[in-house]
Tab-separated table of C-alpha atoms in Angstrom:
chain	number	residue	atom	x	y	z
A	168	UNK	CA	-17.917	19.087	56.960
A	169	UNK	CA	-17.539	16.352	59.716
A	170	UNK	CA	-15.259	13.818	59.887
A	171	UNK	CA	-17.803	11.198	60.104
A	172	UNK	CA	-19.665	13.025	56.966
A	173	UNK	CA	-16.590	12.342	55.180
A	174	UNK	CA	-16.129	8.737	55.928
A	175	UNK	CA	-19.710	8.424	54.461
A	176	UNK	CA	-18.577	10.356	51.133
A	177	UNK	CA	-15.914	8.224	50.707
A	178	UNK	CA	-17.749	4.642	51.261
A	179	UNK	CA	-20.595	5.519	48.870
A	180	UNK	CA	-17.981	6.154	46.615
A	181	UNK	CA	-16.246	3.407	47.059
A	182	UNK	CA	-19.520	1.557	46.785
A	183	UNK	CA	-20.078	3.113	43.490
A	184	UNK	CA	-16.474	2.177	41.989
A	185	UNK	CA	-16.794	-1.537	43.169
A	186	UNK	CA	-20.295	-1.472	41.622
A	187	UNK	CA	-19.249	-0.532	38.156
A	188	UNK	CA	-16.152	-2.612	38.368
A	189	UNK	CA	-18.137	-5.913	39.368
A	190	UNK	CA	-20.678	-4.736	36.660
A	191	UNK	CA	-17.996	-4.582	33.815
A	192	UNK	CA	-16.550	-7.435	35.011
A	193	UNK	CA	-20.124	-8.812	34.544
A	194	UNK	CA	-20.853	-7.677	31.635
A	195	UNK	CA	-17.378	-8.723	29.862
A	196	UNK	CA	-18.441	-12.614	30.286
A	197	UNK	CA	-15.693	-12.955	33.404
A	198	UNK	CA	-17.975	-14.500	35.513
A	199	UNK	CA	-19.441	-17.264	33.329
A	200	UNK	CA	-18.919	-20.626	33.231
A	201	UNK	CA	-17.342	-22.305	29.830
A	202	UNK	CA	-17.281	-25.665	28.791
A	203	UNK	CA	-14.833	-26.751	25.889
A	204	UNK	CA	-15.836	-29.062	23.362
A	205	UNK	CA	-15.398	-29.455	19.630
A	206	UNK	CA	-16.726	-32.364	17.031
A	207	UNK	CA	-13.909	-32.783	14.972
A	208	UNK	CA	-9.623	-32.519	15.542
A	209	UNK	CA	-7.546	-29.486	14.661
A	210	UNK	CA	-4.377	-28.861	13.977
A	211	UNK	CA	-1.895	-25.559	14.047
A	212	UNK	CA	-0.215	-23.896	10.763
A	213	UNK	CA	2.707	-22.311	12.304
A	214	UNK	CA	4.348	-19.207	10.777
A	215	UNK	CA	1.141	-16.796	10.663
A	216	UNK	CA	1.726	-14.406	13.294
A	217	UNK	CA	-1.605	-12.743	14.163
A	218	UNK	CA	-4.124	-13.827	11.693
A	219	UNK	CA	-6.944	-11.750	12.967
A	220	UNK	CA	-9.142	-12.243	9.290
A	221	UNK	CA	-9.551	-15.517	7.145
A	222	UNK	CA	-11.406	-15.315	4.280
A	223	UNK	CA	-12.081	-17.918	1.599
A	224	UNK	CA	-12.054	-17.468	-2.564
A	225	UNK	CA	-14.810	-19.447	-4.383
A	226	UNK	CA	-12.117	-21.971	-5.064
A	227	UNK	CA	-11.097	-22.648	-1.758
A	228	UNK	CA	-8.131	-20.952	-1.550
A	229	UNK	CA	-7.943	-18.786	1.984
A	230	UNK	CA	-6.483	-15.206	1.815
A	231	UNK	CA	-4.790	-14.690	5.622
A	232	UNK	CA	-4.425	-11.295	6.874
A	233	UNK	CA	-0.933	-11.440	9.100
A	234	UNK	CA	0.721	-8.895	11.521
A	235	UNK	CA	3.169	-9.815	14.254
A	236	UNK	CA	1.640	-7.129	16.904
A	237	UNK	CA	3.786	-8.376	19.479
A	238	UNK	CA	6.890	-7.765	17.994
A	239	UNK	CA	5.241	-4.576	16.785
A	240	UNK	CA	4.451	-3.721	21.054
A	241	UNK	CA	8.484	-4.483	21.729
A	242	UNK	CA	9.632	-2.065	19.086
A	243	UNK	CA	9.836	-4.266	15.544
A	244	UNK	CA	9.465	-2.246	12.135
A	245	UNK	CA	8.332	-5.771	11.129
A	246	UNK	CA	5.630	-4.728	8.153
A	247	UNK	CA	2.382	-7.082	7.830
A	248	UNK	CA	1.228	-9.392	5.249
A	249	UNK	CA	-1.285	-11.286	3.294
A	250	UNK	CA	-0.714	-15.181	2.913
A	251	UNK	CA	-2.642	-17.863	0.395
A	252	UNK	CA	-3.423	-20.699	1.878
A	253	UNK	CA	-4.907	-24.026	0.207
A	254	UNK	CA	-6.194	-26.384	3.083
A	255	UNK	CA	-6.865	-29.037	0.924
A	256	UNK	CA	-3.321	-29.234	-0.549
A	257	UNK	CA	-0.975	-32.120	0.352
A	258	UNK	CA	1.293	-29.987	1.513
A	259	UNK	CA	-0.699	-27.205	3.299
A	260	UNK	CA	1.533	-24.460	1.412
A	261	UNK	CA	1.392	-21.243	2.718
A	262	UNK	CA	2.464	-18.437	0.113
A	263	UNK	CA	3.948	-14.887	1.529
A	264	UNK	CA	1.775	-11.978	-0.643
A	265	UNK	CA	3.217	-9.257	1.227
A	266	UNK	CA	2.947	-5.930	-1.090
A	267	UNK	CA	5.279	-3.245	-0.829
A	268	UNK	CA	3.839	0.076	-0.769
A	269	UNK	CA	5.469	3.540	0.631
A	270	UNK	CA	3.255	3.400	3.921
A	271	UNK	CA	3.529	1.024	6.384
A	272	UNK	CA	1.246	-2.103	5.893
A	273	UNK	CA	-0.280	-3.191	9.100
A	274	UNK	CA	-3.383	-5.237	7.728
A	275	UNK	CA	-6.609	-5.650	10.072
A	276	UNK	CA	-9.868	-6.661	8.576
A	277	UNK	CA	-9.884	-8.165	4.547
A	278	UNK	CA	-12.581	-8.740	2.121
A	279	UNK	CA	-12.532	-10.454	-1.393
A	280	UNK	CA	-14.584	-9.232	-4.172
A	281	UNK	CA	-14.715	-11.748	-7.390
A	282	UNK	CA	-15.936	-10.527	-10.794
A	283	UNK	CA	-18.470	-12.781	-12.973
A	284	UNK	CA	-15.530	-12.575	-15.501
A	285	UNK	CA	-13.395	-14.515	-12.795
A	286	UNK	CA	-11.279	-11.417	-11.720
A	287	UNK	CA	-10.625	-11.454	-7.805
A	288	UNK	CA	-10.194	-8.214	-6.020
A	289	UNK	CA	-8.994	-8.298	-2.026
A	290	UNK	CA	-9.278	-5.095	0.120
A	291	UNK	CA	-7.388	-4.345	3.452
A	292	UNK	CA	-7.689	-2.118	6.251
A	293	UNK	CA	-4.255	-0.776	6.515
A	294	UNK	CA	-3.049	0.774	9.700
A	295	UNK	CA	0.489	2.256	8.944
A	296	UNK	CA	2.349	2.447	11.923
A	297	UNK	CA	2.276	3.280	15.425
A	298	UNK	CA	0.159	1.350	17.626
A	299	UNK	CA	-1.661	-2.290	17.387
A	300	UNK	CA	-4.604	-0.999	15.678
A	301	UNK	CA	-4.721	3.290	15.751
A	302	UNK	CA	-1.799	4.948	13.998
A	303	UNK	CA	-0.654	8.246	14.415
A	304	UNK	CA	0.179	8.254	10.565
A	305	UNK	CA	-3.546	7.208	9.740
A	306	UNK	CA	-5.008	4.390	7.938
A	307	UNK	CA	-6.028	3.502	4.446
A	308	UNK	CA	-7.737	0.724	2.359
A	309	UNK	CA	-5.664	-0.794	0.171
A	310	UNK	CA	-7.083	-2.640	-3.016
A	311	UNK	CA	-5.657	-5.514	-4.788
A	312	UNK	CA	-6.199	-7.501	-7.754
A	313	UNK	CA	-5.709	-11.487	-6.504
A	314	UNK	CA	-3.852	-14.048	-9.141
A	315	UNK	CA	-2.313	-17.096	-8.343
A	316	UNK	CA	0.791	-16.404	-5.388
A	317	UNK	CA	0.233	-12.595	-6.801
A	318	UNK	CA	-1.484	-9.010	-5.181
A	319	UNK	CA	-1.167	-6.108	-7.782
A	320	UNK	CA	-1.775	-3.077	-5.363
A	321	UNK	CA	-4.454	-0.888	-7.567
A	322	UNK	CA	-5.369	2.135	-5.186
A	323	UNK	CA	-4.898	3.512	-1.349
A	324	UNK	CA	-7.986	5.038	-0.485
A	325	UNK	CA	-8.648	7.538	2.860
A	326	UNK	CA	-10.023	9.901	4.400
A	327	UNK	CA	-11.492	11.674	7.805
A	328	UNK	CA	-14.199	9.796	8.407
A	329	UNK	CA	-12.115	6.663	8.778
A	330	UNK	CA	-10.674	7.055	12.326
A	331	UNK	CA	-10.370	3.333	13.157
A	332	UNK	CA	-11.451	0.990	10.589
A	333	UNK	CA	-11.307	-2.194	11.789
A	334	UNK	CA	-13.112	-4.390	9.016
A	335	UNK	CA	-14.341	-4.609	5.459
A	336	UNK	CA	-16.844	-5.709	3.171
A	337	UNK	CA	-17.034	-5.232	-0.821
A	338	UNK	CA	-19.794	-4.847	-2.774
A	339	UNK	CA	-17.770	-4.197	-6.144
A	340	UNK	CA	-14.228	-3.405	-7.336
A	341	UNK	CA	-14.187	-0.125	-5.836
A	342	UNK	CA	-16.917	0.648	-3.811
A	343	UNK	CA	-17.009	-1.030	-0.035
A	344	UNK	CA	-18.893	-0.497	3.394
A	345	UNK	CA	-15.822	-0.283	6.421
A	346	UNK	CA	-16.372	-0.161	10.142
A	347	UNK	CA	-15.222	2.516	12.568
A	348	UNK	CA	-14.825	0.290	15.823
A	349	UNK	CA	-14.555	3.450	17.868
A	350	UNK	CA	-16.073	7.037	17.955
A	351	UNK	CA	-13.008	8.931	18.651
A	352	UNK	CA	-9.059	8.110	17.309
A	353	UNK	CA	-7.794	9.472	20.787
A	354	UNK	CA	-6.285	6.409	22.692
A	355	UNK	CA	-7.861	7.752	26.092
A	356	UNK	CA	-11.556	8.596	24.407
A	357	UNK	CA	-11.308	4.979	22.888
A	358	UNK	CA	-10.502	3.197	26.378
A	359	UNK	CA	-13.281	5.453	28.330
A	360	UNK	CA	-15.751	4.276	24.879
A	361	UNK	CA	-15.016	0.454	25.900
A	362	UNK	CA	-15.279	0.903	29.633
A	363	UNK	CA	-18.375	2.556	29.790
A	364	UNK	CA	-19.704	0.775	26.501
A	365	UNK	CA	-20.689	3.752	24.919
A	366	UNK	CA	-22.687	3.292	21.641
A	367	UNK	CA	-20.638	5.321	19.163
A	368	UNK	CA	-19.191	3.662	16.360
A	369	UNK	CA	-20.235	3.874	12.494
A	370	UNK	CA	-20.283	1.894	9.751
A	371	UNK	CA	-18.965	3.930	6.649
A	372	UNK	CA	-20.129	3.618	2.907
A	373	UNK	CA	-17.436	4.431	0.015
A	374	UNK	CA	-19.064	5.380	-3.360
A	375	UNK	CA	-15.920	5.506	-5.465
A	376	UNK	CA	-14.783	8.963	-4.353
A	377	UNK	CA	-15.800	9.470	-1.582
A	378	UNK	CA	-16.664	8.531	2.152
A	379	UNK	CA	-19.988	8.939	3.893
A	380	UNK	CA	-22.269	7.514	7.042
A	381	UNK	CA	-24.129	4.480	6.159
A	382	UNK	CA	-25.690	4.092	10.001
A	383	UNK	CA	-24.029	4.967	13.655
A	384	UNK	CA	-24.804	4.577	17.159
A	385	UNK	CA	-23.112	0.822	16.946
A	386	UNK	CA	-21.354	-0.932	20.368
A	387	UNK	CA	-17.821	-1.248	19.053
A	388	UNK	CA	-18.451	-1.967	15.549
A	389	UNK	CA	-16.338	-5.179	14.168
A	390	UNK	CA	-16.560	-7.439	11.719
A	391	UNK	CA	-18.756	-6.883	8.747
A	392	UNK	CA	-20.226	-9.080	5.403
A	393	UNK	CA	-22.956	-8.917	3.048
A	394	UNK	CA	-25.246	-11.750	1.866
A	395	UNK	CA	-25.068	-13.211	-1.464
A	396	UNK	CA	-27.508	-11.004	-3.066
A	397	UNK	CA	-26.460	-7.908	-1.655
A	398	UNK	CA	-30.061	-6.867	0.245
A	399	UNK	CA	-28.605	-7.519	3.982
A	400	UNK	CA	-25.488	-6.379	5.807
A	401	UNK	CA	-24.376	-7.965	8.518
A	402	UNK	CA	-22.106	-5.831	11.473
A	403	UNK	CA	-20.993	-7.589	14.765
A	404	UNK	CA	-20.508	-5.327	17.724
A	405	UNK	CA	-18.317	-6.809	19.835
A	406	UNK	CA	-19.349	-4.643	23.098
A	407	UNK	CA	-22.791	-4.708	22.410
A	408	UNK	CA	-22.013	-8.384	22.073
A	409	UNK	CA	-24.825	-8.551	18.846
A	410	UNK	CA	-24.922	-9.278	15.620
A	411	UNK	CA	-26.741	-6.577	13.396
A	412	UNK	CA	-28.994	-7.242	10.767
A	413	UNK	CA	-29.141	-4.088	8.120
A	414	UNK	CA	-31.878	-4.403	5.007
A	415	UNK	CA	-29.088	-2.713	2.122
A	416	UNK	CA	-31.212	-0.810	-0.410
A	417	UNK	CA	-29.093	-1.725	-3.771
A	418	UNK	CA	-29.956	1.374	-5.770
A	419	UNK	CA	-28.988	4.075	-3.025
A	420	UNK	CA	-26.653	1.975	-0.838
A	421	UNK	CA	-28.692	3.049	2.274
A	422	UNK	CA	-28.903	1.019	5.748
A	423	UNK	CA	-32.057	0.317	7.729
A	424	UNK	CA	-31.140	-1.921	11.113
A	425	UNK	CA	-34.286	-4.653	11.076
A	426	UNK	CA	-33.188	-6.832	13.492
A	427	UNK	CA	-29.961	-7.456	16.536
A	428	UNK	CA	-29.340	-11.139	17.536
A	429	UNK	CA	-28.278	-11.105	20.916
A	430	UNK	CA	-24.997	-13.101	21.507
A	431	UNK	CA	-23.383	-12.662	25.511
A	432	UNK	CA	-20.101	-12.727	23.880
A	433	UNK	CA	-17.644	-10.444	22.445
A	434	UNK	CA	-18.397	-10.948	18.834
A	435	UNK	CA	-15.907	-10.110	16.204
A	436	UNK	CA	-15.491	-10.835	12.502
A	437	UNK	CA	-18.122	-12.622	10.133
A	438	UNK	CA	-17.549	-15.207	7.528
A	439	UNK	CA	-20.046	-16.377	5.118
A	440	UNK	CA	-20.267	-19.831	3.643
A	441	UNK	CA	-21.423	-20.683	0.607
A	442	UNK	CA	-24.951	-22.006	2.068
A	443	UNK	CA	-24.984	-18.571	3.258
A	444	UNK	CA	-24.523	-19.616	6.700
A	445	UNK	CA	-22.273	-17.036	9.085
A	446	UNK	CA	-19.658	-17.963	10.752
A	447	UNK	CA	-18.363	-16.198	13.651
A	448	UNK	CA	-15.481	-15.813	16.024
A	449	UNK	CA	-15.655	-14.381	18.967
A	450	UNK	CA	-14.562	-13.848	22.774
A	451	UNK	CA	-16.694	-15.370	25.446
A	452	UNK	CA	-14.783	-13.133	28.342
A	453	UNK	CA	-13.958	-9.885	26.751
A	454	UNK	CA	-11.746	-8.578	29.982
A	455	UNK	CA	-9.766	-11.642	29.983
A	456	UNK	CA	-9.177	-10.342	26.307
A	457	UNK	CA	-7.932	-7.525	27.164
A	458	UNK	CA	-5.267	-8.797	29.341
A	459	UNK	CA	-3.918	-11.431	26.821
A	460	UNK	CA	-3.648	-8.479	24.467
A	461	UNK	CA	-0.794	-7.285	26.736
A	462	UNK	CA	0.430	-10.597	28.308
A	463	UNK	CA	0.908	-13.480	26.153
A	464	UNK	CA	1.200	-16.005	29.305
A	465	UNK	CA	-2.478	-14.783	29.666
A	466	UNK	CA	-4.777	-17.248	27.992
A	467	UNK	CA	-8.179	-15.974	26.995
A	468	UNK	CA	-10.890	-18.609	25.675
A	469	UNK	CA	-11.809	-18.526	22.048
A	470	UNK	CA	-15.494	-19.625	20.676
A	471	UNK	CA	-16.661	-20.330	17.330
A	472	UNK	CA	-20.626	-19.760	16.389
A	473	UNK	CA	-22.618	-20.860	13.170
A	474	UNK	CA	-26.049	-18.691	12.282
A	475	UNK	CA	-27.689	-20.416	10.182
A	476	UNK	CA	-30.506	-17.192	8.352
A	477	UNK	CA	-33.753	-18.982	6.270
A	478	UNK	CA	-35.475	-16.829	3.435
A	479	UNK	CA	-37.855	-14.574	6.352
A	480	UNK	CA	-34.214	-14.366	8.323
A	481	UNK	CA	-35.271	-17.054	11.424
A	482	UNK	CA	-32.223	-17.863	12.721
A	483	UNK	CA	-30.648	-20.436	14.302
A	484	UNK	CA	-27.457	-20.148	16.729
A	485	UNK	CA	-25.042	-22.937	17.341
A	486	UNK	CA	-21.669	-23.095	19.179
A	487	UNK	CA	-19.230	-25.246	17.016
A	488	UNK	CA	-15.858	-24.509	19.048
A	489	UNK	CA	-15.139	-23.369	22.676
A	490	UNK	CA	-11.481	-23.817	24.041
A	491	UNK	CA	-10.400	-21.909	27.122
A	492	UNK	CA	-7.530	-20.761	25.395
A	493	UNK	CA	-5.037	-23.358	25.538
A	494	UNK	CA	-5.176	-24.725	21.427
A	495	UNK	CA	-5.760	-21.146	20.827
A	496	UNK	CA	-6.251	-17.640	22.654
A	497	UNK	CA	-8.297	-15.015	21.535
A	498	UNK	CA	-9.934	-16.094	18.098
A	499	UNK	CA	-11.073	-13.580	15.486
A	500	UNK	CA	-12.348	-15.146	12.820
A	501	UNK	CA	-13.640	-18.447	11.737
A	502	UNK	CA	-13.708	-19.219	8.236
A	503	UNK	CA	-15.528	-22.062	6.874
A	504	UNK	CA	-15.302	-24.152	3.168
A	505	UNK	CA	-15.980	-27.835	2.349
A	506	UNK	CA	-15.584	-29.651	5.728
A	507	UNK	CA	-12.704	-27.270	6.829
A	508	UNK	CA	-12.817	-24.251	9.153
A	509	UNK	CA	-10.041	-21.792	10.125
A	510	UNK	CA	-9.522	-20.096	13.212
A	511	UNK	CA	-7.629	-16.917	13.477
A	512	UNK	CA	-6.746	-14.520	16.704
A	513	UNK	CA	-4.765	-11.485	16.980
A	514	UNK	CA	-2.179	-12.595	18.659
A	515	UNK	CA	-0.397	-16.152	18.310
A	516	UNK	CA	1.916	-16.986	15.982
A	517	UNK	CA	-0.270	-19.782	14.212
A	518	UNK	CA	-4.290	-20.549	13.202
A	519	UNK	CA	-5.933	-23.758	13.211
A	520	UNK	CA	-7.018	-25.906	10.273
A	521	UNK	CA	-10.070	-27.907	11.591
A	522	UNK	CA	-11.852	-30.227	9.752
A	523	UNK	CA	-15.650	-30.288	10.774
């Protein structure tokens, strides 16, 4: 082969690389232009280290889930928690739940399940050690009964189809859809999944006793909720950067997609209101993301969306929040109840209270 042959090789190769680089780059939201606004003022509740889920009791009482995963990157045994928060209260008091079980508790995505007897249930994707999110000891779901500064720990539930659950919905005291946010639990399989947004994550359906696939084929699946009659599921997939739309047959628990709203953002978890409205935090550059993840001097923008979802599911989108970073990097979750919304992220060490 000729030297000059070579040289060729190499620059379409080259090409190639800086093609698919510039494309991801694309693709992640880097090269878009954001504008920050929001309507109303916000300020931060210090003390909750990594609230990555928010999500609000009937009463208006928010159940935080907490996990230092800094501390966790430099070495810290430091376990996770749940806090109660009451926005409305005069004194904003934030109450420490944190169970102790024999595992480690690492808590990700959280869902709240209340009985029409008035008994609250919470579940929690537990990761139990190792690293921010995949554990080399495995996960579990962990399901509480809720009182009043109080989680009784009921159950730990696993098993092998739950590689790397990320978030939760319930649909009773003991049965639950979770999300798989990657195909694979190897740390290499997961990155190459992201980078070359491969569609193979699941959405997993627990019966009681046992685990089984409720629909795959999903773009990093991430946060997940259910309307308030049960008939449609809702998934955002964060690298497909879409919300999915699932008709939920009651009687067999089945999934059947019926519609994907189209977002341009890195969508992650999914609060519902009581209107029924869905609230939704997400991240508007994805790469930037992924480098505040592992530098905290990195600030990556966080965004805020309402869908408003009539009785034939028309839609309506609307940005509420959009700050580059600096009030808050990398939000989660937005939860929303009686002229207050909460923003979470993964990493800082406080959320926002916002009234709206």
């Amino acid at each position: 082969m000729s030297k000059n042959h070579v040289t060729k090789v190499a620059a379409f190769i080259f090409i190639l690389v800086v093609g698919f680089i510039l494309r991801t780059m694309y693709e992640a939201g880097e090269f878009k232009t954001l504008e920050p606004h929001y309507s109303g003022d916000c300020f931060s509740v210090a003390g909750v280290a990594g609230a990555e889920d928010i999500t609000f009791l009937k009463n208006g009482t928010a159940l935080i889930s907490s996990d230092n995963r800094r501390s966790r990157m430099n070495g810290s045994l430091e376990q996770g928690t749940i806090y109660q928060y009451r926005p409305k209260a005069k004194d904003h008091k934030l109450v420490n739940l944190r169970p102790q079980l024999d595992t480690g508790f690492h808590p990700h995505g959280i869902s709240v399940y209340e009985d029409p007897d008035g008994k609250i249930f919470l579940a929690v994707v537990n990761h139990h050690s190792g690293g921010l999110f995949n554990s080399s000891e495995g996960h579990s779901i962990e399901l509480f009964r809720y009182e009043v500064d109080s989680l009784f720990h009921i159950r730990s539930i696993s098993g092998p189809l739950m590689i790397s659950p990320n978030d939760i919905v319930l649909i009773n005291r003991y049965q639950f859809y979770v999300t798989n946010d990657h195909g694979s639990s190897s740390g290499r399989m997961q990155t190459l999944e992201e980078y070359l947004q491969l569609r193979r994550c699941k959405i997993l359906f627990y019966d009681g006793k046992r685990f089984n696939v409720a629909a795959s084929g999903l773009g990093f699946a991430n946060g997940i909720n259910i309307n308030r009659d049960g008939s449609l599921l809702y998934v955002a997939e964060t690298i497909g950067k879409q919300l999915s739309i699932f008709s939920r047959d009651k009687n067999t628990n089945d999934l059947e997609l019926i519609e994907s709203i189209y977002f341009n953002s890195g969508v992650d978890n999914i609060e519902i209101d009581s209107d029924g409205n869905l609230w939704i935090g997400s991240h508007p550059k994805m790469y930037t993301f992924s480098r505040h993840m592992n530098d905290s001097t990195v600030l990556s923008p966080s965004q805020v969306y309402k869908v408003s979802l009539d009785q034939s599911n028309s839609y309506a989108i609307e940005e509420i929040y959009l700050n580059l970073g600096g009030e808050l990097s990398g939000s989660t979750v937005a939860a929303f109840y009686d002229s207050t919304i909460l923003i979470g992220s993964v990493f800082e060490s406080y959320f926002l209270d916002c009234n709206y």
